[in-house]
PDB file of C-alpha atoms in Angstrom:
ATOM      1  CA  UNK J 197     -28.599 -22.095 -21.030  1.00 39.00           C
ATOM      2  CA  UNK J 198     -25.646 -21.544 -23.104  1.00 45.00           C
ATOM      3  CA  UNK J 199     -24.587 -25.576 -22.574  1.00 48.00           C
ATOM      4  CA  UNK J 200     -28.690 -26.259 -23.951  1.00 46.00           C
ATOM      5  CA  UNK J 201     -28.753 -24.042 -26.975  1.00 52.00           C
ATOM      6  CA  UNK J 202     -25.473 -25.598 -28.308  1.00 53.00           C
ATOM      7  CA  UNK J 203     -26.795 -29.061 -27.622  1.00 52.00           C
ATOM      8  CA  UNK J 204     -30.316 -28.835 -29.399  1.00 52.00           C
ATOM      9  CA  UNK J 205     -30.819 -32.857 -29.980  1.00 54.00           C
ATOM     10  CA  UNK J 206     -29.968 -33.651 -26.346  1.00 51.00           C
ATOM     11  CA  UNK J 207     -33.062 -34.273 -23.863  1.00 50.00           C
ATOM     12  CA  UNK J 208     -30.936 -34.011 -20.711  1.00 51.00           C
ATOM     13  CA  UNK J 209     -28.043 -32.491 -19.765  1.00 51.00           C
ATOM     14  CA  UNK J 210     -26.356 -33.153 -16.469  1.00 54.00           C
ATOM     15  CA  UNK J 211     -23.381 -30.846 -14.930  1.00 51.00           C
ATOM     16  CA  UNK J 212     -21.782 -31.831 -12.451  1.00 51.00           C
ATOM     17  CA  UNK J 213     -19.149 -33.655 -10.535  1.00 50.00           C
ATOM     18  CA  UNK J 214     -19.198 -37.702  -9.950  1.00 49.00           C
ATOM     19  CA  UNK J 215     -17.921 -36.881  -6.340  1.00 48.00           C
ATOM     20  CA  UNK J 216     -20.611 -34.652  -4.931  1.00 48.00           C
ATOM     21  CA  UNK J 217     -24.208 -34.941  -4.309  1.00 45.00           C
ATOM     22  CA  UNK J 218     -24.352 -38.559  -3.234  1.00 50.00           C
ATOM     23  CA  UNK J 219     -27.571 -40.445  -2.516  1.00 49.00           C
ATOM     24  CA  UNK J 220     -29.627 -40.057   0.918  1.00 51.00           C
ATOM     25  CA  UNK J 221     -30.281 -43.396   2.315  1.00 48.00           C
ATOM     26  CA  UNK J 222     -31.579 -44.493   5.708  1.00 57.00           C
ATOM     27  CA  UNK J 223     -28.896 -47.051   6.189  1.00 57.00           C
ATOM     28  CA  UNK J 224     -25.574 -46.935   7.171  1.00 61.00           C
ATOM     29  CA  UNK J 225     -22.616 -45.515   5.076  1.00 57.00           C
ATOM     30  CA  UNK J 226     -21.041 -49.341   5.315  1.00 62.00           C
ATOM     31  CA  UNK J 227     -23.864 -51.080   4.956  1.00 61.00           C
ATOM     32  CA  UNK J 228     -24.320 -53.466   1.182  1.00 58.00           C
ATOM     33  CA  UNK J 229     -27.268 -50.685  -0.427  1.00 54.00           C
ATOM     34  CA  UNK J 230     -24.847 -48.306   0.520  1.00 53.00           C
ATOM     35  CA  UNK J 231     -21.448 -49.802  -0.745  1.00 53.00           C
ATOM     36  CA  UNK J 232     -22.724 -51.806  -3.643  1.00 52.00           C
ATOM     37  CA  UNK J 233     -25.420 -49.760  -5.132  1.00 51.00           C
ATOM     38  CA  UNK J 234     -26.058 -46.327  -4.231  1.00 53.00           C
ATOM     39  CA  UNK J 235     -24.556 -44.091  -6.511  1.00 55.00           C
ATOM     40  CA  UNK J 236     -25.090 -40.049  -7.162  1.00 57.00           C
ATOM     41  CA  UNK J 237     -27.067 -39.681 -10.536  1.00 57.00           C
ATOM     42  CA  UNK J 238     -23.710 -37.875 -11.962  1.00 58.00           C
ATOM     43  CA  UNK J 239     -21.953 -41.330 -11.056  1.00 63.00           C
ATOM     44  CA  UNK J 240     -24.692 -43.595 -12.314  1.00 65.00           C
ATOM     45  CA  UNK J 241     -24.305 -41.791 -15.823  1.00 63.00           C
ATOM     46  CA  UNK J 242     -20.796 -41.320 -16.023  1.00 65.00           C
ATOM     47  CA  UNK J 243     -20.919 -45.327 -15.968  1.00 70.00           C
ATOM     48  CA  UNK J 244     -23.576 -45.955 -18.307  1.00 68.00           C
ATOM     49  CA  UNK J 245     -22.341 -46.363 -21.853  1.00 69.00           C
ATOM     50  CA  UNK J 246     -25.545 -45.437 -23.780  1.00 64.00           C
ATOM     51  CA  UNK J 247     -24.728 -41.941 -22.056  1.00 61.00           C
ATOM     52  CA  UNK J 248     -22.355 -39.603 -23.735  1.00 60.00           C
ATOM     53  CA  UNK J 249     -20.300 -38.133 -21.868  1.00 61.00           C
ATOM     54  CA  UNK J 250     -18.288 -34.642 -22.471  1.00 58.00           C
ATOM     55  CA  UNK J 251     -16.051 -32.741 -20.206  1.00 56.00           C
ATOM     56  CA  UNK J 252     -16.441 -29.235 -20.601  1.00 51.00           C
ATOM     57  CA  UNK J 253     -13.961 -26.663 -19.898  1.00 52.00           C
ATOM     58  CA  UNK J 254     -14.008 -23.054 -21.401  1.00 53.00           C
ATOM     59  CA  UNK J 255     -11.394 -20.914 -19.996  1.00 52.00           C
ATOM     60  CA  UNK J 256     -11.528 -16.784 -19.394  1.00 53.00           C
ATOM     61  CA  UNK J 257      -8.634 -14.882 -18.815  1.00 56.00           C
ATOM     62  CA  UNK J 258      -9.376 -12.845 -15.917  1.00 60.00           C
ATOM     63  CA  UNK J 259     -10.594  -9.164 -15.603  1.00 62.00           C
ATOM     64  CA  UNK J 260      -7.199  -7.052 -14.940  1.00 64.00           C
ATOM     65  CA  UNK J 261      -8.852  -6.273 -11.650  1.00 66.00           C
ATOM     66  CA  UNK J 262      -8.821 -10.276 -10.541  1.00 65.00           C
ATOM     67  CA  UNK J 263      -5.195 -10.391 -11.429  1.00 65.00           C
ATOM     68  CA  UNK J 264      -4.598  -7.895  -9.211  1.00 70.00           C
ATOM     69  CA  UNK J 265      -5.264  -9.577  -6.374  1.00 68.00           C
ATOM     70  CA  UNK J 266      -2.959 -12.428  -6.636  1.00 66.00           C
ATOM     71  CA  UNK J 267      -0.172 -10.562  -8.291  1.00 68.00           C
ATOM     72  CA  UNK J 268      -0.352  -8.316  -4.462  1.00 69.00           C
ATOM     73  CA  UNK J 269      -1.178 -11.645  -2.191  1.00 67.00           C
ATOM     74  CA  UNK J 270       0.707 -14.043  -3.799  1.00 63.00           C
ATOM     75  CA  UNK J 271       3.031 -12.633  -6.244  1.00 61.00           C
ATOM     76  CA  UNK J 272       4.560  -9.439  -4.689  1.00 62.00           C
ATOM     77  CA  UNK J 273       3.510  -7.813  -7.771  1.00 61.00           C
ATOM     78  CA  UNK J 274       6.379  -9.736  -9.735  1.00 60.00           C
ATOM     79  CA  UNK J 275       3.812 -11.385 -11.589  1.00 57.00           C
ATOM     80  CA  UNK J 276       3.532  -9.867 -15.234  1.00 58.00           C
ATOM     81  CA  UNK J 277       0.157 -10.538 -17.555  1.00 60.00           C
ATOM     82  CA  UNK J 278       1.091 -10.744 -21.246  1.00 58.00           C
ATOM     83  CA  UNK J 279      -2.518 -10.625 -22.429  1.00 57.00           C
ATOM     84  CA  UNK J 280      -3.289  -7.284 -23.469  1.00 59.00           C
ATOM     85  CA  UNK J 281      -6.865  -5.857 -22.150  1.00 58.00           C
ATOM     86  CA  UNK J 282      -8.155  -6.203 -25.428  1.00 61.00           C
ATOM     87  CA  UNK J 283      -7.676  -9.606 -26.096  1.00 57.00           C
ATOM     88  CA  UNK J 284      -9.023 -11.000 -22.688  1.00 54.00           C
ATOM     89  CA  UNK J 285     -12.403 -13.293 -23.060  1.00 54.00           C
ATOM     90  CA  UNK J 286     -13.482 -11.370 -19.750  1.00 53.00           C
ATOM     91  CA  UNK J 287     -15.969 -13.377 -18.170  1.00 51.00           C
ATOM     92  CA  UNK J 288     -17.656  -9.940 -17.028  1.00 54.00           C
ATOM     93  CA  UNK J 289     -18.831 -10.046 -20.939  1.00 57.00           C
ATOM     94  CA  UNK J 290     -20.443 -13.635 -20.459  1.00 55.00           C
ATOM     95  CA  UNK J 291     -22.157 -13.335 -17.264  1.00 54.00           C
ATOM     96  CA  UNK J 292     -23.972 -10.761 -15.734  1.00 59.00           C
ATOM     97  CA  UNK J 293     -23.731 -10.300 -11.597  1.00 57.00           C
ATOM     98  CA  UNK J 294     -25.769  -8.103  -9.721  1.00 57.00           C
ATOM     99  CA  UNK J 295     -23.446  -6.036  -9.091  1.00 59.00           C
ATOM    100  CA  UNK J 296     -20.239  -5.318 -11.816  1.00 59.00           C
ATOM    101  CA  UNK J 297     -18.052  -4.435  -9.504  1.00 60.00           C
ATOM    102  CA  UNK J 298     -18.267  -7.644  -6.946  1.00 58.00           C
ATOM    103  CA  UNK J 299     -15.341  -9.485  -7.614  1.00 60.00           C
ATOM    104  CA  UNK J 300     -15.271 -13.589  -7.407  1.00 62.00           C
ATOM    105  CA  UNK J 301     -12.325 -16.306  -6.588  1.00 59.00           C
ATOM    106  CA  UNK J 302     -13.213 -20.204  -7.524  1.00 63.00           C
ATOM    107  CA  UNK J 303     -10.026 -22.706  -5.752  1.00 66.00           C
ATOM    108  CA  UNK J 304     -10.315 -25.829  -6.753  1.00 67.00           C
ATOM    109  CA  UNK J 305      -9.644 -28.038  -3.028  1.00 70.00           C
ATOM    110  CA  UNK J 306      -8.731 -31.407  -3.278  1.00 70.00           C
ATOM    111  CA  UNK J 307     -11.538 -33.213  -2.247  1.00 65.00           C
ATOM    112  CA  UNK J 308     -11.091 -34.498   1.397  1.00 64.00           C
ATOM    113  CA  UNK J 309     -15.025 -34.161   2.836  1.00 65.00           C
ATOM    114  CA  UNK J 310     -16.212 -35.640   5.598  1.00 62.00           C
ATOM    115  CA  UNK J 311     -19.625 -36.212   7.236  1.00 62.00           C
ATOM    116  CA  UNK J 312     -20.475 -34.613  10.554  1.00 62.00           C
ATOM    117  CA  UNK J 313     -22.534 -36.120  13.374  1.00 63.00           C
ATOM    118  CA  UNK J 314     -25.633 -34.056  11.448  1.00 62.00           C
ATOM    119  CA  UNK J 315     -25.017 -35.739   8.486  1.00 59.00           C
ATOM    120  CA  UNK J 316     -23.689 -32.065   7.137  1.00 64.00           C
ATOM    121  CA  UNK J 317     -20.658 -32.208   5.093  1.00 67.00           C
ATOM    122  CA  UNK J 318     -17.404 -30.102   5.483  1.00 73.00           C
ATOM    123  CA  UNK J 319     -13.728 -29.982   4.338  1.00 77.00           C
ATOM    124  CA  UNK J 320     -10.768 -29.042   6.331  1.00 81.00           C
ATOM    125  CA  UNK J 321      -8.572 -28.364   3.209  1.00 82.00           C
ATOM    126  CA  UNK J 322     -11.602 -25.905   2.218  1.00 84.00           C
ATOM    127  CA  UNK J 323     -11.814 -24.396   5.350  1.00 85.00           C
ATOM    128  CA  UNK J 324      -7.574 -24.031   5.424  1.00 87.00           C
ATOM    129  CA  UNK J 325      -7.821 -22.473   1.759  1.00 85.00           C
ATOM    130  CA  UNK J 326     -10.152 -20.058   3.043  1.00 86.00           C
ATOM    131  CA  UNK J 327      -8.992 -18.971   5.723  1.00 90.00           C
ATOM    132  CA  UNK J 328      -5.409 -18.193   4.158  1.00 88.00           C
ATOM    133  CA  UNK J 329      -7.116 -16.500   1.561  1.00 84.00           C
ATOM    134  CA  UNK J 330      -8.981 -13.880   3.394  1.00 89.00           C
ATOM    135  CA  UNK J 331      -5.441 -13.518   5.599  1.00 89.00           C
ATOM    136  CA  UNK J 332      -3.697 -12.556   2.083  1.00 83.00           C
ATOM    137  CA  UNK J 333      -6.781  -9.803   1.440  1.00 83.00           C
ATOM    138  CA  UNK J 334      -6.866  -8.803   4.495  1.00 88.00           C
ATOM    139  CA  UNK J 335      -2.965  -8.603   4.741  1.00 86.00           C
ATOM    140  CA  UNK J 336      -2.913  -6.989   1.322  1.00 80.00           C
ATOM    141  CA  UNK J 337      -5.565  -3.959   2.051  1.00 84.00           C
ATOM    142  CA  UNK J 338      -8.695  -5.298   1.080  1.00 82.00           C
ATOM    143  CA  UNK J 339     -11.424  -3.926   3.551  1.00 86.00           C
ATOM    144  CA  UNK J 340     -13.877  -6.634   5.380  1.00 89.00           C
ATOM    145  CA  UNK J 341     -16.597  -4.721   4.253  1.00 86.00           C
ATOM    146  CA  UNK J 342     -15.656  -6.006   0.514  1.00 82.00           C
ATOM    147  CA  UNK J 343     -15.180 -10.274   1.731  1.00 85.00           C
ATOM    148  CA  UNK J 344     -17.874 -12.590   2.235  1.00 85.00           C
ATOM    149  CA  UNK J 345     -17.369 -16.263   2.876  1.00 87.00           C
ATOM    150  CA  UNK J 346     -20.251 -18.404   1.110  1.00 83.00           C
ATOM    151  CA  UNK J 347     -20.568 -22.220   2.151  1.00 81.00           C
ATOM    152  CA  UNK J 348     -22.441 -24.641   0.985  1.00 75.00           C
ATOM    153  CA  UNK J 349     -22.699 -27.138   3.924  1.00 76.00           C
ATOM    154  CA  UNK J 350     -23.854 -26.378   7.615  1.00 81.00           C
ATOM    155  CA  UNK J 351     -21.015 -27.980   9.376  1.00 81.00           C
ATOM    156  CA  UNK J 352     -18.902 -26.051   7.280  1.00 85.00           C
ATOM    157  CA  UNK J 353     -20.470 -23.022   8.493  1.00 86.00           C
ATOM    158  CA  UNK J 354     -20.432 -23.876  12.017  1.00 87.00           C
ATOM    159  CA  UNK J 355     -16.639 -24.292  11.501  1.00 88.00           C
ATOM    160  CA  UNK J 356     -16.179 -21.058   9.859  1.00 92.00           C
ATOM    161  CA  UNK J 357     -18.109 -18.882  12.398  1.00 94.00           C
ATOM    162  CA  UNK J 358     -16.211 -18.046  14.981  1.00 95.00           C
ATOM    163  CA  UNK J 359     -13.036 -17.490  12.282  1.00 96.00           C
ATOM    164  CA  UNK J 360     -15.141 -14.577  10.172  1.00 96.00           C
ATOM    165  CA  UNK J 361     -16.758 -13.129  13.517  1.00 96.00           C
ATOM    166  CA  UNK J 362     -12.952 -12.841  14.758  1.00 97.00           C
ATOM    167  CA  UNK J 363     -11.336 -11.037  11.769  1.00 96.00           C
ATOM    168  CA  UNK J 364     -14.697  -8.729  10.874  1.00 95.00           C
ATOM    169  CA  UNK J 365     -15.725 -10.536   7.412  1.00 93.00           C
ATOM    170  CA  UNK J 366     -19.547 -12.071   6.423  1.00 91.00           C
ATOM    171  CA  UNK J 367     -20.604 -15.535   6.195  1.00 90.00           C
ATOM    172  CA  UNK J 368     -23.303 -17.135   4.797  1.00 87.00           C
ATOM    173  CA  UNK J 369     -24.383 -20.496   3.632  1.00 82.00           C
ATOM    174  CA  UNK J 370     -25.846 -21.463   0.824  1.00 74.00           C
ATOM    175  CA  UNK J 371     -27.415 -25.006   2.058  1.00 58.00           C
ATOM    176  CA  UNK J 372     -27.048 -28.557   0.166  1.00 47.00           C
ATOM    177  CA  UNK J 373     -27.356 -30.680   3.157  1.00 42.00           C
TER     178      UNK J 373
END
């Protein structure tokens, strides 16, 4: 809404990333349609010059209580944060979650997806980032009561199962194919 209300004269505004969302067609991923001309919507216009196109990037400096993790996990607490509280953009002030107090991580994977035999995406990369991240909260105190795993592709879930079932944390999908 925010990304709207600053651009009033636009009639369409499209986020997203080139790379994801491709087409659904009923022909074979080498076949010409397929090669040649099907394209995700985010592709089509990133190629079309009558389109404008803007990359958007707004950073936040973290809530002290993100840093915290890290600095523990990754860090050994020698990290050091030089922003003072005060002068953080905290997200926290932007968006409103359900609940305050749930705490989110975003890593950016290189992209590396592949198709299953149910036509489900997933990413072993992803699935390697993940897992070494709940190690480091679970390895640095953090109860499995307070990690969930979200997914956004079925295969990837599947994958991912037996991993939270073993080491007591949720999963959950939130499905795009």
């Amino acid at each position: 809404m925010t990304v709207a209300a600053r651009l009033s004269a636009a009639r369409n505004i499209y986020i997203g990333d080139g790379h994801q969302l491709e087409p659904c067609s009923p022909c074979t991923r080498l076949s010409s349609p397929a090669l040649v001309w099907a394209r995700s919507i985010v592709g089509t216009l990133l190629c079309a010059r009558a389109v404008t196109v803007a990359s958007l990037i707004t950073m936040f400096r973290a809530h002290p209580t993100l840093n915290e993790q890290p600095k523990k996990c990754f860090y050994i607490e020698s990290l050091i944060g030089g922003n003072k509280e005060r002068d953080r953009c905290l997200l926290l002030d932007i968006i409103r979650f359900p609940r305050h107090r749930t705490l989110f991580a975003f890593v950016d994977v290189e992209e590396s997806s592949v198709n299953s035999a149910s036509h489900s995406h997933s990413n072993v990369a992803e699935i390697r980032v993940c897992r070494t991240l709940v190690g480091f909260l679970l390895n640095a105190g953090i109860g499995t009561e307070s990690i969930f795993i979200i997914t956004f592709y079925k295969e990837q879930h599947r994958q991912l199962e037996e991993y939270a079932r073993s080491v007591g944390v949720g999963l959950s999908i939130a499905e795009a194919t």
